[in-house]
Amino acid sequence: MCNLQTALAILATLCLTVSGYKNGKVEKACESMLPEHHSHPNTTTSPYTLTASVSKFSPGDQIKVTLSGDKHFQGFLVQARDASNPAGSAVGSFILVDPKISQLLTCNNIEGSAVSHTSDAQETEIQVIWNAPPEAPPTVQFFATLVAHYKTFWVKLPGPVISQKGVTQAPPQSTSTDMFTNSATTTSILPQPFTSEGCGRWKSCLVDPVGCNPSVDTSCFFLSYSTVGQAVLFELSGPAEAYVSFALSKDEWMGDDDVYLCTNDGGHVSVDAAHTTGRRYPEVASKSVLTDVGWRVSDGVIQCRFSRAINTPQDLDRFSLNHSYYLFFAHGTADYGMIHRHKRQPLISAHRQLITGPPNILTGSRSPLLMKSHGALMLIGWMLAGSTGTIMAGYFKPDWPEQTLFGQKIWFQVHRGLMSLTVLLTAVGFIFPFVYRQKWSSRAGAHPYLGCTVMILAFCQPIMAAFRPPPDSSRRWIFNWFHWGVGSAAEIIAGASMLSGIQQQSLLLPYPWTKGVLSGFVVWNIVLKLVLQLHKRGVIKKGSKDEDETPVLSDISGSASWDTKFRVAVLALFVLGNSVFCISLLDAINRI
């Protein structure tokens, strides 16, 4: 679902967001007092209180302000404002009581006009001193934003109102705002799981694995949608640690998409519309466009349902559902409602889909065709062509001495043909990830480095062969050792590259059985090469008669014929076994 740019940008944004949350440097929130936590503030009664040591003050007075609660909080922001204009700028300045847990911020160019946390350490009380400025308004009110966890926070909680001595205290102005209307959205608990019944008849469905039913299969990832009047009803279900989500995208790359999140935070699922701008973290919509919201959590499966109007002029970030889009389905982990980058490649529909079009059963894949082709070519090249080519050069030189193939010995032509094919398949397969990623894949671990090493070694082999000295040259042994060493190194590193490749997000094969298949391939190769090596050294040989019965003239040609047949038989087993291992992995690639 994500290309490299998406992954890096999301990770960078997450890091910045978390960093800002932990160290309390939240000057960006001076005006709104709203933390950038990509969620909506809590509208329930706050468990926290804000108190002042006096109710009357004079300019220049120092007043103790205490923020406390029955529950721990991890972040806070405290300001004083004109009680008659709570949307205005902060007034006065603060002095810290405990610099270890609180720090001063500069808001509206007034140094120390706000106080925030210094870390995400849990606290139940903080105290600060407010300095009343000479030009203080007649009435002042304190406000606080409290963060219990990342997605659980209260914004601009009103505190006490204090007034200058001799001034009649006016009632404080309302601090309510229409920024967040999601709290008006009714939410219900779904009585039963979704079902695939009706897919292709009255609703469109995208499922993984193909044909699964979320009503009975807890491993089923399921997305359905159906047009109901001037709205579309969506159903989303899947096994996930913390969230399931889908996006409407105009292309096969994530970014600038219409996103919908179902996030499980402590047994309660929040259902939100969001939008990705460029490659940034999804930004939750400030206004609710979702109705008929319902959710369910059972057996590790998160399910949510909601309706959305086909057109939402009140929210320009939402896409019109009268157009065709690619569908992305992703899931992953979260901390206190803050989602993290998905570890598994998202499911992407094979084609654009008209959301309000006729019901359809959609197909999709978690791996792009280019990456599937990359994996297939590398497996064929090194599990079949390359491994067989090395066997021919290592053990079949004595066979068919009087026969040639296109003017050269048979073993040499077969070896050269198979190794040339290996280099060709490696070169073509090597290009595909760069075409797909369009740049270096820095999140792929050691795999791209191993792949580049294999590519370099593979190209070195034909270059060395082109400049090899004649067989009777005194320097021939140098070529032989280098040719064998480079080839062996390429084969070993190719095996390691394949092992790391099956765990890549863009080609994540079923685990751990595919690792077992590759391990079996390695063991199979070692065993049969050991058999051929023992035969080459005479440990395995054709049984002979007793010395007294041995004819004076040994049947040398018969013995040579038996050796050739033995090697050919082992070669046939070798190719057959490697073919089984390779086809198993190719089938796994085809299924993802």
Coordinates of N, CA, C and O in Angstrom, one line a residue, residues 130-263:
W130 N 1.5 32.6 38.8 CA 1.1 33.5 37.7 C 1.4 35.0 38.2 O 1.0 35.4 39.3
N131 N 2.1 35.7 37.4 CA 2.4 37.1 37.6 C 1.4 38.0 36.9 O 1.2 38.0 35.7
A132 N 0.6 38.8 37.7 CA -0.4 39.7 37.2 C 0.3 40.9 36.5 O 1.1 41.6 37.2
P133 N 0.1 41.1 35.2 CA 0.9 42.2 34.5 C 0.3 43.6 34.9 O -0.9 43.6 35.4
P134 N 1.0 44.6 34.7 CA 0.5 46.0 35.0 C -0.8 46.3 34.2 O -1.6 47.0 34.7
E135 N -0.8 45.8 33.0 CA -2.0 46.1 32.1 C -3.0 45.0 32.1 O -3.7 44.7 31.1
A136 N -3.1 44.3 33.2 CA -4.0 43.1 33.3 C -5.4 43.6 33.1 O -5.9 44.7 33.5
P137 N -6.2 42.7 32.4 CA -7.6 43.1 32.2 C -8.4 43.0 33.6 O -7.9 42.4 34.5
P138 N -9.6 43.5 33.6 CA -10.3 43.5 34.9 C -10.6 42.1 35.4 O -10.5 41.9 36.6
T139 N -10.8 41.2 34.5 CA -11.1 39.8 35.0 C -10.2 38.8 34.1 O -10.0 39.0 32.9
V140 N -9.6 37.8 34.8 CA -8.7 36.9 34.2 C -9.2 35.5 34.5 O -9.7 35.2 35.6
Q141 N -9.2 34.6 33.4 CA -9.6 33.2 33.6 C -8.4 32.3 33.2 O -7.8 32.5 32.2
F142 N -8.2 31.3 34.0 CA -7.2 30.3 33.7 C -7.8 29.1 32.9 O -8.9 28.7 33.1
F143 N -7.0 28.6 31.9 CA -7.4 27.5 31.1 C -6.3 26.4 31.0 O -5.1 26.8 31.2
A144 N -6.7 25.2 30.8 CA -5.7 24.1 30.8 C -6.2 23.1 29.8 O -7.4 22.7 29.7
T145 N -5.2 22.6 29.0 CA -5.4 21.4 28.2 C -4.7 20.2 28.9 O -3.5 20.3 29.2
L146 N -5.4 19.1 29.0 CA -4.8 17.9 29.7 C -4.8 16.7 28.8 O -5.8 16.5 28.1
V147 N -3.7 16.0 28.8 CA -3.5 14.8 28.0 C -3.3 13.6 28.9 O -2.3 13.5 29.6
A148 N -4.3 12.7 29.0 CA -4.1 11.5 29.8 C -3.3 10.5 29.0 O -2.4 9.9 29.5
H149 N -3.6 10.3 27.8 CA -2.9 9.4 26.8 C -3.0 10.1 25.5 O -3.7 11.1 25.3
Y150 N -2.3 9.6 24.5 CA -2.2 10.2 23.2 C -3.5 10.6 22.6 O -3.7 11.8 22.2
K151 N -4.5 9.7 22.7 CA -5.8 10.0 22.1 C -6.9 10.3 23.1 O -8.0 10.5 22.7
T152 N -6.5 10.5 24.3 CA -7.4 10.8 25.4 C -7.0 12.2 26.0 O -6.0 12.2 26.7
F153 N -7.7 13.2 25.6 CA -7.3 14.6 26.1 C -8.5 15.5 26.1 O -9.5 15.3 25.4
W154 N -8.4 16.5 27.0 CA -9.4 17.5 27.1 C -8.8 18.9 26.8 O -7.6 19.2 27.2
V155 N -9.5 19.6 26.0 CA -8.9 20.9 25.4 C -9.5 22.1 26.1 O -10.8 22.2 26.2
K156 N -8.7 23.0 26.6 CA -9.1 24.3 27.0 C -10.2 24.2 28.2 O -11.2 24.9 28.1
L157 N -9.8 23.4 29.1 CA -10.8 23.3 30.3 C -10.8 24.6 31.0 O -9.8 25.2 31.4
P158 N -12.0 25.2 31.3 CA -12.1 26.4 32.0 C -11.7 26.3 33.5 O -12.2 25.4 34.1
G159 N -10.9 27.2 34.0 CA -10.6 27.2 35.4 C -11.2 28.4 36.1 O -12.2 29.0 35.6
P160 N -10.7 28.8 37.2 CA -11.3 29.9 38.0 C -11.1 31.2 37.3 O -10.2 31.5 36.6
V161 N -12.1 32.1 37.6 CA -12.0 33.5 37.2 C -11.6 34.4 38.3 O -12.3 34.3 39.4
I162 N -10.6 35.2 38.2 CA -10.2 36.1 39.3 C -10.3 37.5 38.7 O -10.2 37.7 37.5
S163 N -10.6 38.4 39.6 CA -10.8 39.8 39.2 C -10.0 40.8 40.0 O -9.6 40.5 41.1
Q164 N -9.7 41.9 39.4 CA -9.0 42.9 40.1 C -9.8 43.5 41.2 O -11.0 43.6 41.2
K165 N -9.1 43.9 42.3 CA -9.8 44.4 43.5 C -10.6 45.7 43.1 O -10.1 46.5 42.4
G166 N -11.8 45.7 43.5 CA -12.7 46.9 43.2 C -13.4 46.7 41.9 O -14.2 47.6 41.5
V167 N -13.3 45.6 41.2 CA -13.9 45.4 40.0 C -15.0 44.3 40.2 O -14.7 43.3 40.7
T168 N -16.2 44.6 39.7 CA -17.3 43.7 39.8 C -17.0 42.5 38.8 O -16.8 42.8 37.6
Q169 N -17.1 41.3 39.3 CA -16.7 40.1 38.4 C -17.9 39.9 37.4 O -19.0 39.7 37.8
A170 N -17.5 39.9 36.2 CA -18.5 39.6 35.1 C -18.5 38.1 34.9 O -17.5 37.4 35.1
P171 N -19.7 37.5 34.5 CA -19.7 36.1 34.2 C -18.8 35.8 33.0 O -18.7 36.5 32.0
P172 N -18.1 34.7 33.1 CA -17.1 34.3 32.0 C -17.9 34.0 30.7 O -19.0 33.5 30.7
Q173 N -17.2 34.3 29.6 CA -17.8 34.0 28.3 C -17.6 32.5 28.0 O -16.7 31.8 28.5
S174 N -18.5 32.0 27.2 CA -18.5 30.5 26.9 C -17.2 30.2 26.1 O -16.8 31.0 25.2
T175 N -16.6 29.1 26.4 CA -15.4 28.7 25.7 C -15.7 27.6 24.7 O -14.8 26.9 24.2
S176 N -17.0 27.3 24.5 CA -17.3 26.2 23.6 C -17.0 26.6 22.2 O -17.0 27.8 21.8
T177 N -16.8 25.6 21.3 CA -16.5 25.9 19.9 C -17.1 24.8 19.1 O -17.4 23.7 19.5
D178 N -17.4 25.2 17.8 CA -18.0 24.3 16.9 C -17.0 23.6 16.0 O -17.3 23.0 15.0
M179 N -15.7 23.6 16.5 CA -14.6 22.9 15.7 C -14.9 21.4 15.7 O -14.5 20.8 14.7
F180 N -15.4 20.8 16.7 CA -15.5 19.4 16.7 C -17.0 19.0 16.9 O -17.6 19.3 17.9
T181 N -17.5 18.4 15.9 CA -18.9 18.0 16.0 C -19.1 16.5 15.9 O -20.2 16.0 15.9
N182 N -18.0 15.7 16.0 CA -18.1 14.3 16.0 C -18.8 13.8 17.2 O -19.4 12.7 17.2
S183 N -18.8 14.5 18.3 CA -19.4 14.0 19.5 C -20.9 13.9 19.3 O -21.6 13.2 20.0
A184 N -21.5 14.6 18.3 CA -22.9 14.5 18.0 C -23.2 13.2 17.2 O -24.4 12.9 17.1
T185 N -22.2 12.6 16.7 CA -22.5 11.4 15.9 C -22.9 10.2 16.8 O -22.2 9.9 17.8
T186 N -24.0 9.6 16.5 CA -24.4 8.5 17.4 C -23.6 7.2 17.0 O -23.3 7.0 15.9
T187 N -23.2 6.5 18.0 CA -22.4 5.3 17.9 C -23.1 4.2 18.6 O -23.6 4.3 19.7
S188 N -23.1 3.0 18.0 CA -23.8 1.8 18.6 C -22.8 0.6 18.5 O -21.9 0.6 17.8
I189 N -23.1 -0.3 19.4 CA -22.4 -1.6 19.4 C -23.1 -2.6 18.4 O -24.3 -2.8 18.5
L190 N -22.3 -3.1 17.5 CA -22.9 -4.0 16.5 C -23.2 -5.3 17.2 O -22.4 -5.9 17.9
P191 N -24.4 -5.8 17.0 CA -24.9 -7.1 17.7 C -24.2 -8.3 17.2 O -24.2 -9.3 17.9
Q192 N -23.8 -8.3 15.9 CA -23.2 -9.5 15.3 C -22.2 -9.2 14.3 O -22.2 -8.1 13.8
P193 N -21.3 -10.1 13.9 CA -20.3 -9.8 12.9 C -20.9 -9.6 11.5 O -22.0 -10.0 11.2
F194 N -20.1 -9.0 10.6 CA -20.5 -8.9 9.2 C -20.5 -10.2 8.5 O -19.9 -11.2 9.0
T195 N -21.1 -10.3 7.4 CA -21.1 -11.5 6.6 C -20.9 -11.2 5.1 O -21.2 -10.0 4.7
S196 N -20.3 -12.1 4.4 CA -20.1 -11.9 3.0 C -21.3 -12.2 2.1 O -21.3 -12.1 0.9
E197 N -22.4 -12.6 2.8 CA -23.6 -12.9 2.0 C -24.1 -11.6 1.4 O -24.2 -10.5 2.0
G198 N -24.4 -11.7 0.1 CA -24.8 -10.5 -0.6 C -23.7 -9.8 -1.4 O -23.9 -8.9 -2.2
C199 N -22.5 -10.3 -1.3 CA -21.4 -9.8 -2.1 C -21.6 -10.1 -3.5 O -21.8 -11.2 -3.9
G200 N -21.5 -9.0 -4.4 CA -21.7 -9.2 -5.8 C -23.2 -9.1 -6.2 O -23.5 -9.0 -7.4
R201 N -24.1 -9.0 -5.2 CA -25.5 -8.9 -5.5 C -26.1 -7.6 -5.0 O -26.6 -6.8 -5.9
W202 N -25.9 -7.2 -3.8 CA -26.4 -5.9 -3.4 C -25.3 -5.0 -2.7 O -25.5 -3.9 -2.3
K203 N -24.1 -5.6 -2.6 CA -22.9 -4.9 -2.1 C -21.7 -5.3 -2.8 O -21.6 -6.5 -3.2
S204 N -20.7 -4.4 -2.9 CA -19.4 -4.8 -3.4 C -18.5 -5.2 -2.3 O -18.6 -4.6 -1.2
C205 N -17.6 -6.1 -2.5 CA -16.8 -6.6 -1.4 C -15.3 -6.8 -1.9 O -15.1 -7.3 -3.0
L206 N -14.4 -6.5 -1.0 CA -13.0 -6.8 -1.2 C -12.5 -7.6 0.0 O -12.6 -7.2 1.1
V207 N -12.1 -8.9 -0.2 CA -11.8 -9.8 0.9 C -10.4 -10.4 0.7 O -9.9 -10.6 -0.4
D208 N -9.8 -10.8 1.8 CA -8.6 -11.5 1.8 C -8.5 -12.4 3.0 O -8.7 -11.9 4.1
P209 N -8.3 -13.7 2.8 CA -8.2 -14.5 1.6 C -9.4 -14.5 0.7 O -10.5 -14.2 1.2
V210 N -9.3 -14.8 -0.5 CA -10.4 -14.8 -1.5 C -11.4 -15.8 -1.0 O -11.1 -16.9 -0.6
G211 N -12.7 -15.4 -1.0 CA -13.8 -16.2 -0.6 C -14.1 -16.4 0.9 O -15.0 -17.1 1.3
C212 N -13.3 -15.7 1.7 CA -13.5 -15.8 3.2 C -14.8 -15.1 3.6 O -15.3 -14.2 2.9
N213 N -15.3 -15.5 4.8 CA -16.5 -14.9 5.3 C -16.2 -14.4 6.8 O -15.9 -15.2 7.6
P214 N -16.3 -13.1 7.0 CA -16.0 -12.6 8.3 C -16.9 -13.1 9.4 O -16.5 -13.0 10.6
S215 N -18.0 -13.6 9.1 CA -19.0 -14.1 10.1 C -18.5 -15.4 10.8 O -18.9 -15.7 11.9
V216 N -17.6 -16.1 10.1 CA -17.1 -17.4 10.6 C -15.6 -17.5 10.6 O -15.1 -18.4 11.3
D217 N -14.9 -16.7 9.9 CA -13.5 -16.8 9.8 C -12.8 -15.5 10.4 O -12.9 -14.4 9.9
T218 N -12.2 -15.8 11.6 CA -11.5 -14.6 12.3 C -10.3 -14.1 11.6 O -9.7 -13.1 12.0
S219 N -9.8 -14.8 10.6 CA -8.6 -14.4 9.8 C -9.0 -13.6 8.6 O -8.1 -13.4 7.7
C220 N -10.2 -13.3 8.4 CA -10.7 -12.7 7.2 C -10.7 -11.2 7.2 O -11.2 -10.6 8.2
F221 N -10.0 -10.6 6.2 CA -10.0 -9.1 6.0 C -11.2 -8.8 5.1 O -11.2 -9.4 4.0
F222 N -12.0 -7.9 5.5 CA -13.3 -7.7 4.7 C -13.6 -6.2 4.6 O -13.6 -5.5 5.6
L223 N -13.9 -5.8 3.4 CA -14.4 -4.4 3.2 C -15.6 -4.5 2.2 O -15.5 -5.1 1.1
S224 N -16.7 -3.9 2.6 CA -17.9 -3.9 1.7 C -18.5 -2.5 1.7 O -18.3 -1.7 2.6
Y225 N -19.2 -2.2 0.6 CA -19.9 -0.9 0.5 C -21.1 -1.1 -0.4 O -21.1 -1.9 -1.4
S226 N -22.1 -0.4 -0.1 CA -23.4 -0.4 -0.8 C -24.0 0.9 -0.8 O -24.0 1.7 0.2
T227 N -24.7 1.3 -1.9 CA -25.3 2.6 -2.0 C -26.7 2.5 -1.4 O -27.5 1.6 -1.7
V228 N -27.0 3.5 -0.5 CA -28.3 3.5 0.2 C -28.8 5.0 0.1 O -28.4 5.9 0.8
G229 N -29.6 5.2 -0.9 CA -30.1 6.6 -1.2 C -29.0 7.5 -1.6 O -28.3 7.2 -2.6
Q230 N -28.8 8.6 -0.9 CA -27.7 9.5 -1.2 C -26.5 9.3 -0.4 O -25.7 10.2 -0.2
A231 N -26.3 8.1 0.2 CA -25.2 7.8 1.0 C -24.7 6.4 0.6 O -25.3 5.6 -0.1
V232 N -23.5 6.1 1.1 CA -22.9 4.8 0.9 C -22.6 4.2 2.3 O -22.0 4.9 3.2
L233 N -23.0 2.9 2.5 CA -22.8 2.2 3.8 C -21.5 1.4 3.6 O -21.4 0.6 2.7
F234 N -20.5 1.6 4.5 CA -19.3 0.9 4.5 C -19.2 -0.1 5.7 O -19.7 0.2 6.8
E235 N -18.7 -1.3 5.5 CA -18.4 -2.3 6.5 C -16.9 -2.7 6.4 O -16.4 -3.0 5.4
L236 N -16.3 -2.6 7.6 CA -14.8 -2.9 7.6 C -14.5 -3.9 8.7 O -15.0 -3.7 9.9
S237 N -13.8 -5.0 8.4 CA -13.5 -6.0 9.4 C -12.2 -6.6 9.2 O -11.8 -6.8 8.0
G238 N -11.5 -7.0 10.3 CA -10.2 -7.7 10.1 C -9.5 -7.9 11.4 O -9.7 -7.2 12.4
P239 N -8.7 -9.0 11.5 CA -7.9 -9.3 12.7 C -6.8 -8.3 12.8 O -6.0 -8.2 11.9
A240 N -6.7 -7.5 13.9 CA -5.7 -6.5 14.0 C -5.4 -6.2 15.5 O -6.3 -6.4 16.3
E241 N -4.2 -5.8 15.8 CA -3.9 -5.5 17.2 C -4.5 -4.2 17.6 O -5.0 -4.1 18.8
A242 N -4.7 -3.2 16.7 CA -5.2 -2.0 17.2 C -6.1 -1.2 16.2 O -7.0 -0.5 16.6
Y243 N -5.8 -1.4 14.9 CA -6.7 -0.6 14.0 C -6.8 -1.4 12.6 O -5.9 -2.1 12.2
V244 N -7.9 -1.1 12.0 CA -8.1 -1.5 10.6 C -8.5 -0.2 9.9 O -9.1 0.7 10.4
S245 N -8.1 -0.1 8.6 CA -8.4 1.1 7.9 C -8.5 0.8 6.4 O -8.0 -0.2 5.9
F246 N -9.2 1.8 5.7 CA -9.1 1.7 4.2 C -9.0 3.1 3.7 O -9.4 4.1 4.4
A247 N -8.6 3.2 2.4 CA -8.4 4.5 1.8 C -8.9 4.4 0.4 O -8.9 3.4 -0.3
L248 N -9.5 5.6 -0.1 CA -9.8 5.7 -1.5 C -8.7 6.5 -2.1 O -8.3 7.6 -1.6
S249 N -8.1 6.0 -3.1 CA -6.9 6.6 -3.8 C -7.1 6.7 -5.3 O -7.7 5.8 -5.9
K250 N -6.5 7.8 -5.8 CA -6.6 8.0 -7.2 C -5.6 7.3 -8.0 O -5.6 7.3 -9.2
D251 N -4.6 6.7 -7.3 CA -3.6 5.9 -8.0 C -3.2 4.8 -7.0 O -3.8 4.6 -6.0
E252 N -2.2 4.0 -7.4 CA -1.7 2.9 -6.7 C -0.7 3.2 -5.6 O 0.0 2.3 -5.1
W253 N -0.5 4.5 -5.4 CA 0.5 5.0 -4.4 C -0.3 5.7 -3.3 O -1.2 6.5 -3.5
M254 N 0.1 5.5 -2.0 CA -0.5 6.1 -0.9 C 0.0 7.6 -0.8 O 1.1 7.8 -1.0
G255 N -1.0 8.5 -0.6 CA -0.7 9.9 -0.5 C -1.8 10.7 -1.2 O -2.3 10.3 -2.2
D256 N -2.3 11.8 -0.5 CA -3.4 12.6 -0.9 C -4.6 11.7 -1.1 O -5.3 11.7 -2.1
D257 N -4.9 10.9 -0.1 CA -6.0 9.9 -0.1 C -7.1 10.2 0.9 O -6.8 11.0 1.9
D258 N -8.2 9.7 0.7 CA -9.4 9.8 1.6 C -9.4 8.5 2.5 O -9.6 7.4 2.0
V259 N -9.1 8.7 3.8 CA -8.8 7.6 4.6 C -9.9 7.5 5.7 O -10.4 8.5 6.2
Y260 N -10.2 6.2 6.1 CA -11.1 5.9 7.2 C -10.5 5.0 8.2 O -10.0 3.9 7.8
L261 N -10.5 5.3 9.4 CA -9.8 4.6 10.5 C -10.8 4.1 11.5 O -11.7 4.8 12.0
C262 N -10.6 2.8 11.9 CA -11.3 2.2 13.0 C -10.2 1.7 14.0 O -9.6 0.7 13.8
T263 N -10.1 2.5 15.1 CA -9.0 2.3 16.0 C -9.5 1.8 17.4 O -10.4 2.5 18.0

